[in-house]
Amino acid sequence: MTREEALELLKQNLKTDNLYTHSLAVGAIMKELAKHLNKDEQKWEITGLLHDLDYEETKDDPDKHALKTVEMLGDKVDQDVKDAILAHNEKKELGQDIEVALYAADQLSGLIFAAVLVRPNKDITELSVKSLKKKFKDNAFARGADREKIKEITRLNIELDDFFKIAIDGMARIKDELNLV
């Protein structure tokens, strides 16, 4: 599956701008992580893009979240992509690198968005690791971002500061699409 095909699926299934933008952000973080870990960048980006494909359909029945996405994707993606999507919603134990990466990236994207949006100029390129780290330590800030899930990235031998830098860089590459100018 190409990025364009994944984006088309998102447009067909997600009507909420915030959810669409979240999917773009997670895709960007996953692509940057793949580059860092010498993995398949396209596959990892697609995984991030599609991880919440069913969210609007399953938001009232969270037990079906991820399961419906896997069903919707059928044979359009490899099993490891589907496994990562399942693992991000705890429908499968974390195992493969792509699963751990998505699990952590999903949560970090929200923290980064919140950190950028409180900045005067809302420019992601000016968000420093130091500033993000300070927000990470403040549990009252962006409460929805599960810090324990973000910390799982260390299972891939990536320190938190490095993960923050990787994620900021990934999102900054598509800052126009994310409206984080």
mmCIF file of C-alpha atoms in Angstrom:
data_model
loop_
_atom_site.group_PDB
_atom_site.id
_atom_site.type_symbol
_atom_site.label_atom_id
_atom_site.label_comp_id
_atom_site.label_asym_id
_atom_site.label_seq_id
_atom_site.Cartn_x
_atom_site.Cartn_y
_atom_site.Cartn_z
ATOM 1 C CA MET A 1 0.000 0.000 0.000
ATOM 2 C CA THR A 2 1.245 3.484 -0.830
ATOM 3 C CA ARG A 3 0.980 6.599 1.332
ATOM 4 C CA GLU A 4 -1.552 7.997 -1.138
ATOM 5 C CA GLU A 5 -3.731 4.881 -0.835
ATOM 6 C CA ALA A 6 -3.535 5.064 2.952
ATOM 7 C CA LEU A 7 -4.494 8.751 2.909
ATOM 8 C CA GLU A 8 -7.455 7.948 0.681
ATOM 9 C CA LEU A 9 -8.628 5.303 3.163
ATOM 10 C CA LEU A 10 -8.296 7.855 5.959
ATOM 11 C CA LYS A 11 -10.343 10.416 4.029
ATOM 12 C CA GLN A 12 -13.059 7.826 3.420
ATOM 13 C CA ASN A 13 -13.246 6.738 7.054
ATOM 14 C CA LEU A 14 -12.278 9.716 9.215
ATOM 15 C CA LYS A 15 -14.422 12.813 9.134
ATOM 16 C CA THR A 16 -12.828 14.526 12.136
ATOM 17 C CA ASP A 17 -9.935 16.827 11.225
ATOM 18 C CA ASN A 18 -8.174 16.230 14.555
ATOM 19 C CA LEU A 19 -8.222 12.467 14.074
ATOM 20 C CA TYR A 20 -6.961 12.784 10.507
ATOM 21 C CA THR A 21 -4.159 15.083 11.671
ATOM 22 C CA HIS A 22 -3.322 12.712 14.537
ATOM 23 C CA SER A 23 -2.981 9.885 12.007
ATOM 24 C CA LEU A 24 -0.638 11.995 9.862
ATOM 25 C CA ALA A 25 1.482 12.803 12.921
ATOM 26 C CA VAL A 26 1.766 9.190 14.036
ATOM 27 C CA GLY A 27 2.670 8.205 10.473
ATOM 28 C CA ALA A 28 5.418 10.827 10.422
ATOM 29 C CA ILE A 29 6.828 9.677 13.772
ATOM 30 C CA MET A 30 6.756 6.049 12.643
ATOM 31 C CA LYS A 31 8.568 6.895 9.413
ATOM 32 C CA GLU A 32 11.265 8.753 11.326
ATOM 33 C CA LEU A 33 11.611 5.872 13.787
ATOM 34 C CA ALA A 34 11.972 3.430 10.885
ATOM 35 C CA LYS A 35 14.735 5.577 9.444
ATOM 36 C CA HIS A 36 16.482 5.630 12.828
ATOM 37 C CA LEU A 37 16.176 1.854 13.250
ATOM 38 C CA ASN A 38 16.948 1.018 9.611
ATOM 39 C CA LYS A 39 13.474 -0.459 9.033
ATOM 40 C CA ASP A 40 10.998 -0.185 6.135
ATOM 41 C CA GLU A 41 10.032 3.508 6.232
ATOM 42 C CA GLN A 42 7.005 3.149 3.969
ATOM 43 C CA LYS A 43 5.571 0.216 5.927
ATOM 44 C CA TRP A 44 6.078 1.943 9.260
ATOM 45 C CA GLU A 45 4.535 5.195 8.005
ATOM 46 C CA ILE A 46 1.504 3.322 6.628
ATOM 47 C CA THR A 47 1.121 1.584 9.993
ATOM 48 C CA GLY A 48 1.048 4.936 11.775
ATOM 49 C CA LEU A 49 -1.337 6.434 9.257
ATOM 50 C CA LEU A 50 -3.853 3.595 9.477
ATOM 51 C CA HIS A 51 -3.715 2.729 13.188
ATOM 52 C CA ASP A 52 -6.982 4.561 14.026
ATOM 53 C CA LEU A 53 -8.797 3.906 10.738
ATOM 54 C CA ASP A 54 -11.846 2.535 12.547
ATOM 55 C CA TYR A 55 -11.878 5.041 15.405
ATOM 56 C CA GLU A 56 -14.991 6.968 14.412
ATOM 57 C CA GLU A 57 -16.852 3.731 13.772
ATOM 58 C CA THR A 58 -15.802 2.117 17.067
ATOM 59 C CA LYS A 59 -15.586 5.103 19.433
ATOM 60 C CA ASP A 60 -18.763 3.977 21.224
ATOM 61 C CA ASP A 61 -17.512 0.391 21.408
ATOM 62 C CA PRO A 62 -13.775 0.650 22.225
ATOM 63 C CA ASP A 63 -13.430 -3.129 22.529
ATOM 64 C CA LYS A 64 -13.782 -3.299 18.746
ATOM 65 C CA HIS A 65 -11.178 -0.578 18.077
ATOM 66 C CA ALA A 66 -8.236 -1.971 16.081
ATOM 67 C CA LEU A 67 -10.088 -5.236 15.439
ATOM 68 C CA LYS A 68 -12.333 -3.441 12.951
ATOM 69 C CA THR A 69 -9.321 -1.749 11.317
ATOM 70 C CA VAL A 70 -7.635 -5.121 10.771
ATOM 71 C CA GLU A 71 -10.861 -6.428 9.261
ATOM 72 C CA MET A 72 -11.164 -3.350 7.011
ATOM 73 C CA LEU A 73 -7.584 -3.725 5.788
ATOM 74 C CA GLY A 74 -7.900 -7.415 4.953
ATOM 75 C CA ASP A 75 -5.000 -8.422 2.712
ATOM 76 C CA LYS A 76 -4.076 -4.842 1.731
ATOM 77 C CA VAL A 77 -1.232 -4.803 4.285
ATOM 78 C CA ASP A 78 1.187 -7.321 5.779
ATOM 79 C CA GLN A 79 0.421 -9.175 8.998
ATOM 80 C CA ASP A 80 3.049 -7.244 10.963
ATOM 81 C CA VAL A 81 1.196 -4.007 10.174
ATOM 82 C CA LYS A 82 -2.053 -5.540 11.412
ATOM 83 C CA ASP A 83 -0.304 -6.897 14.509
ATOM 84 C CA ALA A 84 1.040 -3.435 15.341
ATOM 85 C CA ILE A 85 -2.438 -1.946 14.956
ATOM 86 C CA LEU A 86 -3.826 -4.605 17.291
ATOM 87 C CA ALA A 87 -1.010 -4.097 19.807
ATOM 88 C CA HIS A 88 -1.486 -0.320 19.943
ATOM 89 C CA ASN A 89 -4.950 -0.929 21.429
ATOM 90 C CA GLU A 90 -3.738 -3.781 23.621
ATOM 91 C CA LYS A 91 -5.447 -6.472 21.527
ATOM 92 C CA LYS A 92 -2.088 -8.202 21.252
ATOM 93 C CA GLU A 93 0.985 -8.256 23.479
ATOM 94 C CA LEU A 94 3.823 -6.024 22.391
ATOM 95 C CA GLY A 95 6.523 -7.992 20.646
ATOM 96 C CA GLN A 96 7.927 -6.799 17.330
ATOM 97 C CA ASP A 97 9.709 -3.449 16.993
ATOM 98 C CA ILE A 98 6.920 -2.010 14.848
ATOM 99 C CA GLU A 99 4.403 -2.833 17.588
ATOM 100 C CA VAL A 100 6.406 -1.147 20.334
ATOM 101 C CA ALA A 101 7.062 1.863 18.110
ATOM 102 C CA LEU A 102 3.381 2.409 17.287
ATOM 103 C CA TYR A 103 2.343 1.917 20.906
ATOM 104 C CA ALA A 104 4.698 4.700 22.018
ATOM 105 C CA ALA A 105 4.345 6.999 18.995
ATOM 106 C CA ASP A 106 0.560 7.086 19.273
ATOM 107 C CA GLN A 107 0.819 8.630 22.737
ATOM 108 C CA LEU A 108 3.778 10.919 22.047
ATOM 109 C CA SER A 109 2.070 12.577 19.087
ATOM 110 C CA GLY A 110 -0.605 14.024 21.373
ATOM 111 C CA LEU A 111 1.946 15.346 23.840
ATOM 112 C CA ILE A 112 3.859 17.040 21.027
ATOM 113 C CA PHE A 113 0.709 18.616 19.576
ATOM 114 C CA ALA A 114 -0.219 19.984 22.996
ATOM 115 C CA ALA A 115 3.315 21.300 23.570
ATOM 116 C CA VAL A 116 3.328 23.073 20.198
ATOM 117 C CA LEU A 117 -0.161 24.535 20.579
ATOM 118 C CA VAL A 118 0.728 26.305 23.839
ATOM 119 C CA ARG A 119 3.699 27.977 22.170
ATOM 120 C CA PRO A 120 3.072 31.580 21.024
ATOM 121 C CA ASN A 121 3.905 30.949 17.353
ATOM 122 C CA LYS A 122 2.674 27.322 17.183
ATOM 123 C CA ASP A 123 5.805 26.358 15.240
ATOM 124 C CA ILE A 124 6.969 22.778 15.760
ATOM 125 C CA THR A 125 10.443 23.596 14.460
ATOM 126 C CA GLU A 126 10.962 25.731 17.560
ATOM 127 C CA LEU A 127 9.938 22.998 20.014
ATOM 128 C CA SER A 128 13.067 21.759 21.768
ATOM 129 C CA VAL A 129 13.625 18.378 23.357
ATOM 130 C CA LYS A 130 14.254 20.198 26.639
ATOM 131 C CA SER A 131 10.873 21.919 26.469
ATOM 132 C CA LEU A 132 9.072 18.703 25.530
ATOM 133 C CA LYS A 133 10.828 16.863 28.345
ATOM 134 C CA LYS A 134 9.572 19.474 30.801
ATOM 135 C CA LYS A 135 6.002 18.968 29.528
ATOM 136 C CA PHE A 136 6.446 15.197 29.727
ATOM 137 C CA LYS A 137 7.376 15.455 33.415
ATOM 138 C CA ASP A 138 4.294 17.591 34.164
ATOM 139 C CA ASN A 139 1.544 14.999 34.522
ATOM 140 C CA ALA A 140 -1.108 17.721 34.603
ATOM 141 C CA PHE A 141 -0.122 18.742 31.063
ATOM 142 C CA ALA A 142 -1.796 16.776 28.253
ATOM 143 C CA ARG A 143 -3.201 14.237 30.700
ATOM 144 C CA GLY A 144 -4.389 12.020 27.857
ATOM 145 C CA ALA A 145 -0.828 11.258 26.777
ATOM 146 C CA ASP A 146 0.080 8.103 28.673
ATOM 147 C CA ARG A 147 3.674 8.592 29.804
ATOM 148 C CA GLU A 148 4.120 4.913 30.654
ATOM 149 C CA LYS A 149 3.220 3.919 27.101
ATOM 150 C CA ILE A 150 5.633 6.513 25.728
ATOM 151 C CA LYS A 151 8.406 5.048 27.906
ATOM 152 C CA GLU A 152 7.950 1.664 26.203
ATOM 153 C CA ILE A 153 10.157 3.013 23.382
ATOM 154 C CA THR A 154 13.154 2.192 25.578
ATOM 155 C CA ARG A 155 12.490 -1.472 24.712
ATOM 156 C CA LEU A 156 13.941 -0.569 21.301
ATOM 157 C CA ASN A 157 17.128 0.819 22.906
ATOM 158 C CA ILE A 158 16.000 4.381 22.223
ATOM 159 C CA GLU A 159 16.388 6.833 25.093
ATOM 160 C CA LEU A 160 13.448 9.151 25.754
ATOM 161 C CA ASP A 161 15.375 12.279 24.737
ATOM 162 C CA ASP A 162 16.270 10.622 21.437
ATOM 163 C CA PHE A 163 12.655 9.553 20.900
ATOM 164 C CA PHE A 164 11.499 13.115 21.517
ATOM 165 C CA LYS A 165 13.987 14.412 18.925
ATOM 166 C CA ILE A 166 13.031 11.725 16.388
ATOM 167 C CA ALA A 167 9.325 12.452 16.844
ATOM 168 C CA ILE A 168 9.690 16.234 16.662
ATOM 169 C CA ASP A 169 11.818 15.895 13.519
ATOM 170 C CA GLY A 170 9.313 13.523 11.910
ATOM 171 C CA MET A 171 6.371 15.807 12.582
ATOM 172 C CA ALA A 172 8.348 18.876 11.520
ATOM 173 C CA ARG A 173 8.928 17.291 8.089
ATOM 174 C CA ILE A 174 5.177 17.453 7.464
ATOM 175 C CA LYS A 175 4.436 20.574 9.512
ATOM 176 C CA ASP A 176 2.365 22.116 6.697
ATOM 177 C CA GLU A 177 0.079 19.071 6.585
ATOM 178 C CA LEU A 178 -0.232 19.229 10.374
ATOM 179 C CA ASN A 179 -0.828 23.005 10.422
ATOM 180 C CA LEU A 180 2.077 23.423 12.842
ATOM 181 C CA VAL A 181 3.755 26.140 10.874
#
